Amino acid sequence: MRLRNIPGAREVIAESEFVIKEEPAEGVEVDDRYHKAGDKWVKEGGRRVLGDWYVKGHWNEVFGNENPLRVEIGMGKGTFIMRMAKAFPEINFVGIEKYSSVLLRAIQKQEEENLPNVKFIRMDAEYIEDVFAEGEVDRIYLNFSDPWPKDKHAKRRLTSRQFLERYDKILKADGIVEFKTDNDDLFAFSLEEIPEAGWKIEAQTFDLHSDVQMNEGNIMTEYEERFSSQGNKIHKVIISREKVQS
Ligand code: SAM
């Protein structure tokens, strides 16, 4: 999902209390090599300040409670995460979205709802380990992720082994990833990557809306509503790590 550039989107994001900004952690020395470009701290030559986000390991303080933390990667306009946050007020939700123009829509929803258990980050999920500490996340949702159909782009798919390795770092030992899509090729690719990356399938279906057990309590995403209304079958897989870490 990439909306046309919306003038002022970056400014709204920079000002929004609902968006966690990329700021170095306390105690991280920010010397002359760093400067702020928009809402990002960058190093000379434009390199990001890796691993230095102040929120990493401090999400309980951000939300002001000890509730579990769940993350949606590629949340788009935030329909799913806002519905989830309303349904589960005792869980904290963080929505990650790469594009400002899309994130803006989620901010607008949150400005109306003002839910205390939702925050957003504008970032490429490639850097997700900068934002969450080891074992800090309880569950990750991937909904209708971009398919990246060319083989040479396979590692950009959010269910690739490269991404599963990142999730492995930030998820609790018994944490899970839930993935929904209507894309046959992306689903097939994901089912192959899961064991290769050392994960196991807890449950799967090729037709979620006809699967009584897996569909129980299902909360629809924007894309899920759109594609299922066109007659597409929704596939879902829930995965966990093969080895439970100590
Ligand atoms: N999850 C929503 C839904 O189901 O309605 C939106 C699905 S949309 C097809 C995929 C979204 O993921 C887009 O908004 C895209 O910008 C975002 N996205 C894709 N790759 C991403 C990445 N590496 N990091 C953050 N967001 C990403």
Short mmCIF file of N, CA and C and ligand atoms in Angstrom, two decimals, residues 1-2 72-77 96-99 102 123-126 143-146 148 156 158 163 221-224, ligand 1:
data_model
loop_
_atom_site.label_atom_id
_atom_site.label_comp_id
_atom_site.label_asym_id
_atom_site.label_seq_id
_atom_site.Cartn_x
_atom_site.Cartn_y
_atom_site.Cartn_z
N MET A 1 0.85 -1.18 0.00
CA MET A 1 0.00 0.00 0.00
C MET A 1 0.89 1.23 0.00
N ARG A 2 0.81 2.01 -1.05
CA ARG A 2 1.59 3.25 -1.03
C ARG A 2 0.71 4.36 -1.55
N GLU A 72 2.35 -5.27 15.11
CA GLU A 72 1.96 -5.57 13.72
C GLU A 72 2.97 -4.90 12.79
N ILE A 73 3.54 -5.70 11.91
CA ILE A 73 4.52 -5.16 10.96
C ILE A 73 3.84 -4.96 9.62
N GLY A 74 3.93 -3.74 9.11
CA GLY A 74 3.24 -3.40 7.85
C GLY A 74 1.76 -3.23 8.12
N MET A 75 1.45 -2.34 9.07
CA MET A 75 0.05 -2.23 9.54
C MET A 75 -0.83 -1.44 8.57
N GLY A 76 -0.22 -0.81 7.55
CA GLY A 76 -1.02 -0.02 6.63
C GLY A 76 -1.71 1.11 7.38
N LYS A 77 -3.02 1.28 7.14
CA LYS A 77 -3.75 2.42 7.74
C LYS A 77 -4.22 2.12 9.16
N ILE A 96 3.91 -0.95 13.08
CA ILE A 96 5.06 -0.48 12.30
C ILE A 96 4.65 -0.32 10.85
N GLU A 97 4.96 0.84 10.29
CA GLU A 97 4.63 1.10 8.89
C GLU A 97 5.75 1.91 8.26
N LYS A 98 6.09 1.50 7.03
CA LYS A 98 7.22 2.11 6.34
C LYS A 98 6.89 3.51 5.79
N TYR A 99 5.67 3.69 5.31
CA TYR A 99 5.38 4.93 4.58
C TYR A 99 4.57 5.94 5.38
N VAL A 102 0.81 6.49 4.59
CA VAL A 102 -0.10 5.44 5.08
C VAL A 102 -0.25 5.57 6.60
N MET A 123 8.98 3.10 10.23
CA MET A 123 10.31 2.54 9.97
C MET A 123 10.21 1.35 9.04
N ASP A 124 11.34 0.99 8.47
CA ASP A 124 11.43 -0.26 7.73
C ASP A 124 11.71 -1.36 8.75
N ALA A 125 10.88 -2.40 8.74
CA ALA A 125 10.98 -3.47 9.75
C ALA A 125 12.32 -4.20 9.69
N GLU A 126 13.08 -3.93 8.66
CA GLU A 126 14.43 -4.50 8.58
C GLU A 126 15.24 -4.17 9.85
N ASN A 143 0.13 -9.11 8.32
CA ASN A 143 -1.14 -9.20 7.61
C ASN A 143 -1.00 -8.68 6.19
N PHE A 144 -1.25 -9.54 5.24
CA PHE A 144 -1.27 -9.18 3.82
C PHE A 144 0.00 -8.43 3.44
N SER A 145 1.11 -9.04 3.84
CA SER A 145 2.42 -8.44 3.59
C SER A 145 2.70 -8.37 2.09
N ASP A 146 3.51 -7.39 1.70
CA ASP A 146 3.85 -7.23 0.28
C ASP A 146 4.49 -8.51 -0.23
N TRP A 148 6.48 -9.20 -2.91
CA TRP A 148 7.81 -9.17 -3.55
C TRP A 148 7.97 -10.39 -4.45
N ARG A 156 13.25 -9.68 1.10
CA ARG A 156 12.44 -8.53 1.57
C ARG A 156 11.07 -8.98 2.06
N LEU A 158 8.32 -10.43 4.34
CA LEU A 158 8.33 -10.37 5.81
C LEU A 158 8.29 -11.75 6.46
N PHE A 163 13.91 -12.36 7.86
CA PHE A 163 13.02 -11.68 8.81
C PHE A 163 12.71 -12.59 10.00
N THR A 221 -8.54 -7.43 8.83
CA THR A 221 -7.73 -6.28 8.44
C THR A 221 -8.44 -5.60 7.26
N GLU A 222 -7.93 -4.43 6.89
CA GLU A 222 -8.53 -3.72 5.76
C GLU A 222 -8.43 -4.56 4.49
N TYR A 223 -7.24 -5.11 4.23
CA TYR A 223 -7.03 -5.92 3.03
C TYR A 223 -7.84 -7.21 3.07
N GLU A 224 -7.99 -7.77 4.26
CA GLU A 224 -8.76 -9.01 4.40
C GLU A 224 -10.22 -8.77 3.99
N1 SAM B 1 -1.66 -4.99 7.16
C1 SAM B 1 -2.57 -4.13 6.41
C2 SAM B 1 -3.82 -4.89 6.04
O1 SAM B 1 -3.81 -6.12 6.13
O2 SAM B 1 -4.82 -4.25 5.70
C3 SAM B 1 -1.88 -3.50 5.19
C4 SAM B 1 -1.40 -4.44 4.14
S1 SAM B 1 -0.45 -3.63 2.87
C5 SAM B 1 -0.56 -4.70 1.52
C6 SAM B 1 1.22 -3.91 3.42
C7 SAM B 1 1.78 -2.74 4.22
O3 SAM B 1 3.03 -3.11 4.75
C8 SAM B 1 2.02 -1.48 3.40
O4 SAM B 1 1.42 -0.37 4.03
C9 SAM B 1 3.55 -1.36 3.36
O5 SAM B 1 3.98 -0.01 3.30
C10 SAM B 1 3.93 -2.02 4.65
N2 SAM B 1 5.29 -2.61 4.62
C11 SAM B 1 5.79 -3.43 3.68
N3 SAM B 1 7.07 -3.77 3.96
C12 SAM B 1 7.38 -3.14 5.12
C13 SAM B 1 8.54 -3.08 5.93
N4 SAM B 1 9.66 -3.73 5.58
N5 SAM B 1 8.51 -2.35 7.07
C14 SAM B 1 7.39 -1.67 7.42
N6 SAM B 1 6.25 -1.68 6.69
C15 SAM B 1 6.24 -2.40 5.56
#
